[in-house]
Coordinates of C-alpha atoms in Angstrom, one line a residue:
M278 CA 6.7 7.7 -16.0
N279 CA 9.3 10.1 -14.4
A280 CA 11.2 8.9 -11.6
I281 CA 11.0 11.3 -8.5
S282 CA 13.6 11.6 -6.4
T283 CA 14.0 10.3 -2.6
V284 CA 13.9 13.6 -1.3
E285 CA 11.3 15.1 -3.2
L286 CA 9.1 11.7 -2.5
R287 CA 9.5 12.2 1.3
A288 CA 8.4 16.0 0.8
R289 CA 5.0 14.6 -1.0
L290 CA 4.5 12.3 1.6
A291 CA 5.1 14.2 4.5
T292 CA 1.9 16.4 3.9
Y293 CA 0.1 13.4 4.8
A294 CA 1.4 12.9 8.1
G295 CA -0.5 13.1 11.1
N296 CA -3.6 13.6 8.4
N297 CA -6.1 11.0 9.3
L298 CA -7.8 9.9 5.9
R299 CA -10.5 7.5 7.7
K300 CA -12.3 10.5 8.7
S301 CA -13.2 12.2 5.2
L302 CA -13.6 8.5 3.4
S303 CA -16.9 6.8 3.6
M304 CA -16.0 3.0 4.4
S305 CA -20.1 2.0 3.9
G306 CA -19.9 -0.7 1.6
Y307 CA -16.6 -1.8 1.6
N308 CA -15.0 -4.7 3.2
R309 CA -12.2 -3.7 6.1
A310 CA -8.9 -4.7 4.8
G311 CA -5.1 -3.6 4.7
V312 CA -2.3 -2.7 2.6
L313 CA 1.3 -2.0 2.9
V314 CA 2.5 0.1 0.3
P315 CA 6.7 -0.7 1.1
I316 CA 8.9 2.0 -0.6
I317 CA 12.6 1.5 -0.4
F318 CA 14.9 4.4 0.5
R319 CA 18.2 2.6 -0.3
T320 CA 18.7 4.4 -3.9
P321 CA 18.4 7.7 -5.2
T322 CA 15.3 6.6 -6.8
P323 CA 12.9 5.3 -4.6
E324 CA 11.1 1.8 -5.3
L325 CA 8.5 0.0 -4.3
L326 CA 8.2 -3.8 -3.0
F327 CA 5.3 -6.2 -4.7
T328 CA 4.3 -9.5 -3.6
K329 CA 2.8 -11.8 -6.7
R330 CA 0.4 -14.0 -5.6
T331 CA 0.3 -17.6 -5.5
E332 CA -1.9 -19.5 -8.1
L333 CA -3.0 -21.6 -5.5
V334 CA -5.3 -18.8 -3.9
E335 CA -8.9 -19.2 -4.8
T336 CA -8.8 -15.2 -6.6
H337 CA -6.6 -13.0 -8.3
K338 CA -3.9 -16.3 -9.0
G339 CA -0.6 -14.6 -9.9
Q340 CA -1.4 -11.3 -9.5
V341 CA 0.9 -8.7 -8.6
S342 CA -0.6 -6.7 -5.3
F343 CA 1.0 -4.8 -2.5
P344 CA 1.1 -6.9 1.3
G345 CA -2.2 -7.2 2.6
G346 CA -5.5 -8.3 2.6
M347 CA -8.8 -8.8 4.2
M348 CA -9.5 -8.1 7.9
D349 CA -9.1 -11.4 9.9
P350 CA -11.8 -11.7 12.9
E351 CA -8.7 -11.9 15.1
D352 CA -6.9 -8.8 13.8
T353 CA -7.8 -5.8 15.8

């Protein structure tokens, strides 16, 4: 995998600023969920932050993932 510079990543992400992907993607048949993709820009090469799921959850035990998950009824 090739590394990408912070400048190049920021430029690529800027092309999506203001886009509302919800308008172009069909949400039919999917559960509502939210996922955060944390990008850390403290080094010359951007880094991603992941979480590791506990062994105590019902599904996906011990898997590495982005923070987030299914929408709960009390979420807005």
